[in-house]
mmCIF file with all atom_site columns, C-alpha atoms in Angstrom:
data_model
loop_
_atom_site.group_PDB
_atom_site.id
_atom_site.type_symbol
_atom_site.label_atom_id
_atom_site.label_alt_id
_atom_site.label_comp_id
_atom_site.label_asym_id
_atom_site.label_entity_id
_atom_site.label_seq_id
_atom_site.pdbx_PDB_ins_code
_atom_site.Cartn_x
_atom_site.Cartn_y
_atom_site.Cartn_z
_atom_site.occupancy
_atom_site.B_iso_or_equiv
_atom_site.pdbx_formal_charge
_atom_site.auth_seq_id
_atom_site.auth_comp_id
_atom_site.auth_asym_id
_atom_site.auth_atom_id
_atom_site.pdbx_PDB_model_num
ATOM 1   C CA . UNK R 1 1   ? -14.205 -49.233 22.266  1.00 69.00 ? 23  UNK R CA 1
ATOM 2   C CA . UNK R 1 2   ? -15.966 -46.151 23.542  1.00 70.00 ? 24  UNK R CA 1
ATOM 3   C CA . UNK R 1 3   ? -15.342 -42.453 23.294  1.00 71.00 ? 25  UNK R CA 1
ATOM 4   C CA . UNK R 1 4   ? -16.104 -39.612 25.761  1.00 69.00 ? 26  UNK R CA 1
ATOM 5   C CA . UNK R 1 5   ? -17.091 -36.362 24.088  1.00 67.00 ? 27  UNK R CA 1
ATOM 6   C CA . UNK R 1 6   ? -16.879 -33.231 26.424  1.00 61.00 ? 28  UNK R CA 1
ATOM 7   C CA . UNK R 1 7   ? -18.999 -30.414 25.256  1.00 60.00 ? 29  UNK R CA 1
ATOM 8   C CA . UNK R 1 8   ? -18.136 -26.980 26.928  1.00 54.00 ? 30  UNK R CA 1
ATOM 9   C CA . UNK R 1 9   ? -20.833 -24.342 27.203  1.00 55.00 ? 31  UNK R CA 1
ATOM 10  C CA . UNK R 1 10  ? -20.357 -21.434 24.722  1.00 57.00 ? 32  UNK R CA 1
ATOM 11  C CA . UNK R 1 11  ? -20.054 -18.955 27.556  1.00 62.00 ? 33  UNK R CA 1
ATOM 12  C CA . UNK R 1 12  ? -17.176 -20.638 29.422  1.00 78.00 ? 34  UNK R CA 1
ATOM 13  C CA . UNK R 1 13  ? -14.058 -18.616 29.092  1.00 86.00 ? 35  UNK R CA 1
ATOM 14  C CA . UNK R 1 14  ? -10.825 -20.030 30.439  1.00 89.00 ? 36  UNK R CA 1
ATOM 15  C CA . UNK R 1 15  ? -8.198  -17.518 31.732  1.00 89.00 ? 37  UNK R CA 1
ATOM 16  C CA . UNK R 1 16  ? -4.883  -18.137 29.806  1.00 88.00 ? 38  UNK R CA 1
ATOM 17  C CA . UNK R 1 17  ? -2.473  -18.001 32.824  1.00 86.00 ? 39  UNK R CA 1
ATOM 18  C CA . UNK R 1 18  ? 1.099   -19.392 32.846  1.00 81.00 ? 40  UNK R CA 1
ATOM 19  C CA . UNK R 1 19  ? 3.588   -19.781 35.647  1.00 82.00 ? 41  UNK R CA 1
ATOM 20  C CA . UNK R 1 20  ? 5.540   -16.835 34.040  1.00 82.00 ? 42  UNK R CA 1
ATOM 21  C CA . UNK R 1 21  ? 4.287   -13.864 32.045  1.00 83.00 ? 43  UNK R CA 1
ATOM 22  C CA . UNK R 1 22  ? 4.830   -13.705 28.271  1.00 88.00 ? 44  UNK R CA 1
ATOM 23  C CA . UNK R 1 23  ? 7.951   -11.717 27.283  1.00 89.00 ? 45  UNK R CA 1
ATOM 24  C CA . UNK R 1 24  ? 6.181   -9.982  24.394  1.00 89.00 ? 46  UNK R CA 1
ATOM 25  C CA . UNK R 1 25  ? 2.938   -9.788  22.483  1.00 89.00 ? 47  UNK R CA 1
ATOM 26  C CA . UNK R 1 26  ? 1.804   -8.408  19.232  1.00 90.00 ? 48  UNK R CA 1
ATOM 27  C CA . UNK R 1 27  ? -1.626  -7.666  17.844  1.00 89.00 ? 49  UNK R CA 1
ATOM 28  C CA . UNK R 1 28  ? -2.595  -7.598  14.159  1.00 90.00 ? 50  UNK R CA 1
ATOM 29  C CA . UNK R 1 29  ? -5.952  -6.405  12.965  1.00 90.00 ? 51  UNK R CA 1
ATOM 30  C CA . UNK R 1 30  ? -7.150  -6.487  9.390   1.00 89.00 ? 52  UNK R CA 1
ATOM 31  C CA . UNK R 1 31  ? -10.154 -5.780  7.113   1.00 85.00 ? 53  UNK R CA 1
ATOM 32  C CA . UNK R 1 32  ? -10.709 -7.125  3.588   1.00 86.00 ? 54  UNK R CA 1
ATOM 33  C CA . UNK R 1 33  ? -11.744 -4.902  0.689   1.00 85.00 ? 55  UNK R CA 1
ATOM 34  C CA . UNK R 1 34  ? -12.418 -5.613  -2.899  1.00 86.00 ? 56  UNK R CA 1
ATOM 35  C CA . UNK R 1 35  ? -11.113 -3.277  -5.544  1.00 84.00 ? 57  UNK R CA 1
ATOM 36  C CA . UNK R 1 36  ? -12.731 -2.549  -8.879  1.00 85.00 ? 58  UNK R CA 1
ATOM 37  C CA . UNK R 1 37  ? -11.015 -0.453  -11.484 1.00 82.00 ? 59  UNK R CA 1
ATOM 38  C CA . UNK R 1 38  ? -13.137 2.422   -12.802 1.00 80.00 ? 60  UNK R CA 1
ATOM 39  C CA . UNK R 1 39  ? -12.551 3.824   -16.215 1.00 77.00 ? 61  UNK R CA 1
ATOM 40  C CA . UNK R 1 40  ? -11.746 7.636   -16.297 1.00 77.00 ? 62  UNK R CA 1
ATOM 41  C CA . UNK R 1 41  ? -11.014 7.571   -12.451 1.00 75.00 ? 63  UNK R CA 1
ATOM 42  C CA . UNK R 1 42  ? -7.726  8.018   -10.676 1.00 80.00 ? 64  UNK R CA 1
ATOM 43  C CA . UNK R 1 43  ? -8.547  5.644   -7.838  1.00 80.00 ? 65  UNK R CA 1
ATOM 44  C CA . UNK R 1 44  ? -10.307 2.238   -7.921  1.00 82.00 ? 66  UNK R CA 1
ATOM 45  C CA . UNK R 1 45  ? -13.708 1.730   -6.257  1.00 84.00 ? 67  UNK R CA 1
ATOM 46  C CA . UNK R 1 46  ? -13.380 -0.038  -2.874  1.00 83.00 ? 68  UNK R CA 1
ATOM 47  C CA . UNK R 1 47  ? -16.091 -2.329  -1.527  1.00 85.00 ? 69  UNK R CA 1
ATOM 48  C CA . UNK R 1 48  ? -15.879 -3.559  2.150   1.00 83.00 ? 70  UNK R CA 1
ATOM 49  C CA . UNK R 1 49  ? -16.443 -7.345  2.243   1.00 82.00 ? 71  UNK R CA 1
ATOM 50  C CA . UNK R 1 50  ? -17.217 -7.220  5.885   1.00 78.00 ? 72  UNK R CA 1
ATOM 51  C CA . UNK R 1 51  ? -14.429 -9.634  6.689   1.00 82.00 ? 73  UNK R CA 1
ATOM 52  C CA . UNK R 1 52  ? -12.362 -8.707  9.719   1.00 83.00 ? 74  UNK R CA 1
ATOM 53  C CA . UNK R 1 53  ? -9.476  -10.397 11.620  1.00 87.00 ? 75  UNK R CA 1
ATOM 54  C CA . UNK R 1 54  ? -7.964  -9.689  14.939  1.00 91.00 ? 76  UNK R CA 1
ATOM 55  C CA . UNK R 1 55  ? -4.994  -11.819 16.065  1.00 93.00 ? 77  UNK R CA 1
ATOM 56  C CA . UNK R 1 56  ? -2.915  -11.757 19.119  1.00 92.00 ? 78  UNK R CA 1
ATOM 57  C CA . UNK R 1 57  ? 0.628   -13.446 19.179  1.00 94.00 ? 79  UNK R CA 1
ATOM 58  C CA . UNK R 1 58  ? 2.168   -14.187 22.639  1.00 93.00 ? 80  UNK R CA 1
ATOM 59  C CA . UNK R 1 59  ? 5.914   -15.216 22.900  1.00 93.00 ? 81  UNK R CA 1
ATOM 60  C CA . UNK R 1 60  ? 8.168   -15.932 25.811  1.00 92.00 ? 82  UNK R CA 1
ATOM 61  C CA . UNK R 1 61  ? 9.941   -18.696 27.749  1.00 90.00 ? 83  UNK R CA 1
ATOM 62  C CA . UNK R 1 62  ? 8.357   -21.509 29.898  1.00 89.00 ? 84  UNK R CA 1
ATOM 63  C CA . UNK R 1 63  ? 10.345  -22.299 33.001  1.00 87.00 ? 85  UNK R CA 1
ATOM 64  C CA . UNK R 1 64  ? 12.024  -25.655 33.106  1.00 83.00 ? 86  UNK R CA 1
ATOM 65  C CA . UNK R 1 65  ? 10.229  -26.641 36.307  1.00 85.00 ? 87  UNK R CA 1
ATOM 66  C CA . UNK R 1 66  ? 6.729   -25.803 35.060  1.00 88.00 ? 88  UNK R CA 1
ATOM 67  C CA . UNK R 1 67  ? 7.083   -26.172 31.172  1.00 89.00 ? 89  UNK R CA 1
ATOM 68  C CA . UNK R 1 68  ? 5.365   -29.530 31.015  1.00 89.00 ? 90  UNK R CA 1
ATOM 69  C CA . UNK R 1 69  ? 2.264   -28.256 32.789  1.00 91.00 ? 91  UNK R CA 1
ATOM 70  C CA . UNK R 1 70  ? 2.134   -24.956 30.862  1.00 92.00 ? 92  UNK R CA 1
ATOM 71  C CA . UNK R 1 71  ? 2.499   -26.884 27.500  1.00 92.00 ? 93  UNK R CA 1
ATOM 72  C CA . UNK R 1 72  ? -0.191  -29.385 28.397  1.00 93.00 ? 94  UNK R CA 1
ATOM 73  C CA . UNK R 1 73  ? -2.565  -26.545 29.528  1.00 93.00 ? 95  UNK R CA 1
ATOM 74  C CA . UNK R 1 74  ? -2.113  -24.645 26.189  1.00 94.00 ? 96  UNK R CA 1
ATOM 75  C CA . UNK R 1 75  ? -2.433  -27.796 24.091  1.00 94.00 ? 97  UNK R CA 1
ATOM 76  C CA . UNK R 1 76  ? -5.692  -28.832 25.899  1.00 93.00 ? 98  UNK R CA 1
ATOM 77  C CA . UNK R 1 77  ? -7.083  -25.387 25.348  1.00 92.00 ? 99  UNK R CA 1
ATOM 78  C CA . UNK R 1 78  ? -6.210  -25.421 21.683  1.00 93.00 ? 100 UNK R CA 1
ATOM 79  C CA . UNK R 1 79  ? -7.317  -28.996 20.898  1.00 91.00 ? 101 UNK R CA 1
ATOM 80  C CA . UNK R 1 80  ? -10.635 -28.420 22.777  1.00 90.00 ? 102 UNK R CA 1
ATOM 81  C CA . UNK R 1 81  ? -11.305 -25.165 20.872  1.00 89.00 ? 103 UNK R CA 1
ATOM 82  C CA . UNK R 1 82  ? -11.831 -23.404 24.261  1.00 90.00 ? 104 UNK R CA 1
ATOM 83  C CA . UNK R 1 83  ? -12.399 -19.602 24.483  1.00 91.00 ? 105 UNK R CA 1
ATOM 84  C CA . UNK R 1 84  ? -9.464  -18.357 26.274  1.00 92.00 ? 106 UNK R CA 1
ATOM 85  C CA . UNK R 1 85  ? -9.002  -14.923 27.974  1.00 91.00 ? 107 UNK R CA 1
ATOM 86  C CA . UNK R 1 86  ? -5.664  -13.093 27.966  1.00 89.00 ? 108 UNK R CA 1
ATOM 87  C CA . UNK R 1 87  ? -5.336  -10.067 30.273  1.00 88.00 ? 109 UNK R CA 1
ATOM 88  C CA . UNK R 1 88  ? -2.739  -7.436  29.254  1.00 86.00 ? 110 UNK R CA 1
ATOM 89  C CA . UNK R 1 89  ? -1.737  -3.831  29.835  1.00 83.00 ? 111 UNK R CA 1
ATOM 90  C CA . UNK R 1 90  ? -1.894  -1.230  27.053  1.00 82.00 ? 112 UNK R CA 1
ATOM 91  C CA . UNK R 1 91  ? -0.162  2.157   27.275  1.00 83.00 ? 113 UNK R CA 1
ATOM 92  C CA . UNK R 1 92  ? -1.400  5.263   25.360  1.00 84.00 ? 114 UNK R CA 1
ATOM 93  C CA . UNK R 1 93  ? 0.851   7.976   23.784  1.00 88.00 ? 115 UNK R CA 1
ATOM 94  C CA . UNK R 1 94  ? 0.918   9.838   27.079  1.00 89.00 ? 116 UNK R CA 1
ATOM 95  C CA . UNK R 1 95  ? 2.185   6.848   28.935  1.00 87.00 ? 117 UNK R CA 1
ATOM 96  C CA . UNK R 1 96  ? -1.035  6.031   30.774  1.00 87.00 ? 118 UNK R CA 1
ATOM 97  C CA . UNK R 1 97  ? -1.613  2.353   31.252  1.00 84.00 ? 119 UNK R CA 1
ATOM 98  C CA . UNK R 1 98  ? -4.995  0.646   30.922  1.00 88.00 ? 120 UNK R CA 1
ATOM 99  C CA . UNK R 1 99  ? -6.064  -2.885  31.395  1.00 86.00 ? 121 UNK R CA 1
ATOM 100 C CA . UNK R 1 100 ? -7.252  -4.826  28.389  1.00 87.00 ? 122 UNK R CA 1
ATOM 101 C CA . UNK R 1 101 ? -8.793  -8.265  27.708  1.00 88.00 ? 123 UNK R CA 1
ATOM 102 C CA . UNK R 1 102 ? -8.332  -10.417 24.568  1.00 90.00 ? 124 UNK R CA 1
ATOM 103 C CA . UNK R 1 103 ? -10.938 -13.242 24.342  1.00 91.00 ? 125 UNK R CA 1
ATOM 104 C CA . UNK R 1 104 ? -10.448 -15.772 21.512  1.00 92.00 ? 126 UNK R CA 1
ATOM 105 C CA . UNK R 1 105 ? -9.426  -19.242 20.461  1.00 93.00 ? 127 UNK R CA 1
ATOM 106 C CA . UNK R 1 106 ? -5.880  -20.641 20.067  1.00 94.00 ? 128 UNK R CA 1
ATOM 107 C CA . UNK R 1 107 ? -4.907  -21.065 16.322  1.00 94.00 ? 129 UNK R CA 1
ATOM 108 C CA . UNK R 1 108 ? -1.348  -22.293 16.745  1.00 95.00 ? 130 UNK R CA 1
ATOM 109 C CA . UNK R 1 109 ? 1.071   -23.153 19.465  1.00 95.00 ? 131 UNK R CA 1
ATOM 110 C CA . UNK R 1 110 ? 4.822   -23.684 18.829  1.00 94.00 ? 132 UNK R CA 1
ATOM 111 C CA . UNK R 1 111 ? 7.496   -24.422 21.275  1.00 91.00 ? 133 UNK R CA 1
ATOM 112 C CA . UNK R 1 112 ? 11.188  -25.544 21.041  1.00 85.00 ? 134 UNK R CA 1
ATOM 113 C CA . UNK R 1 113 ? 12.698  -27.758 23.776  1.00 76.00 ? 135 UNK R CA 1
ATOM 114 C CA . UNK R 1 114 ? 16.255  -27.516 22.594  1.00 68.00 ? 136 UNK R CA 1
ATOM 115 C CA . UNK R 1 115 ? 16.579  -23.823 21.900  1.00 58.00 ? 137 UNK R CA 1
ATOM 116 C CA . UNK R 1 116 ? 16.937  -20.828 24.277  1.00 57.00 ? 138 UNK R CA 1
ATOM 117 C CA . UNK R 1 117 ? 18.594  -20.436 27.525  1.00 62.00 ? 139 UNK R CA 1
ATOM 118 C CA . UNK R 1 118 ? 19.391  -23.472 29.628  1.00 66.00 ? 140 UNK R CA 1
ATOM 119 C CA . UNK R 1 119 ? 16.268  -24.686 31.507  1.00 71.00 ? 141 UNK R CA 1
ATOM 120 C CA . UNK R 1 120 ? 13.786  -22.699 29.482  1.00 81.00 ? 142 UNK R CA 1
ATOM 121 C CA . UNK R 1 121 ? 11.485  -23.580 26.585  1.00 88.00 ? 143 UNK R CA 1
ATOM 122 C CA . UNK R 1 122 ? 10.700  -20.703 24.077  1.00 90.00 ? 144 UNK R CA 1
ATOM 123 C CA . UNK R 1 123 ? 7.142   -20.582 22.839  1.00 93.00 ? 145 UNK R CA 1
ATOM 124 C CA . UNK R 1 124 ? 4.762   -18.773 20.493  1.00 95.00 ? 146 UNK R CA 1
ATOM 125 C CA . UNK R 1 125 ? 0.933   -18.780 20.721  1.00 95.00 ? 147 UNK R CA 1
ATOM 126 C CA . UNK R 1 126 ? -1.347  -17.255 18.023  1.00 95.00 ? 148 UNK R CA 1
ATOM 127 C CA . UNK R 1 127 ? -4.928  -16.573 19.016  1.00 94.00 ? 149 UNK R CA 1
ATOM 128 C CA . UNK R 1 128 ? -7.895  -15.188 16.979  1.00 92.00 ? 150 UNK R CA 1
ATOM 129 C CA . UNK R 1 129 ? -10.413 -12.859 18.635  1.00 89.00 ? 151 UNK R CA 1
ATOM 130 C CA . UNK R 1 130 ? -13.972 -14.305 19.013  1.00 82.00 ? 152 UNK R CA 1
ATOM 131 C CA . UNK R 1 131 ? -16.325 -11.805 17.451  1.00 71.00 ? 153 UNK R CA 1
ATOM 132 C CA . UNK R 1 132 ? -17.992 -9.557  19.921  1.00 64.00 ? 154 UNK R CA 1
ATOM 133 C CA . UNK R 1 133 ? -15.822 -10.571 22.846  1.00 61.00 ? 155 UNK R CA 1
ATOM 134 C CA . UNK R 1 134 ? -12.864 -8.707  24.424  1.00 56.00 ? 156 UNK R CA 1
ATOM 135 C CA . UNK R 1 135 ? -11.412 -5.398  23.437  1.00 57.00 ? 157 UNK R CA 1
#
């Protein structure tokens, strides 16, 4: 038996593009702090651990005619640990749009063949931002 191992360069970023745009996305950012109780103090002392997280969750419906190719594409990106790039539009409080880019790796990918509207496959993709890349 033989095995073929494909090593991708660290700078290769694959655009995450489907045959239909995601219906929704959410972004969760976090920081971890340690807390130490201090005698005679109202508030505890906080220490920044330096750990950060930045996750993007995409959800939507794959079309029946292209679901198999979209599912295979996402699975290949996730299993290979590929860096993927997701382009989206953000809107500020004044209603002004701006283009943004999220670059990271896919942590999880879920889809459900039997649910949703006839001929569509609902999906959810969770990505974590690669440090230093994207906005």
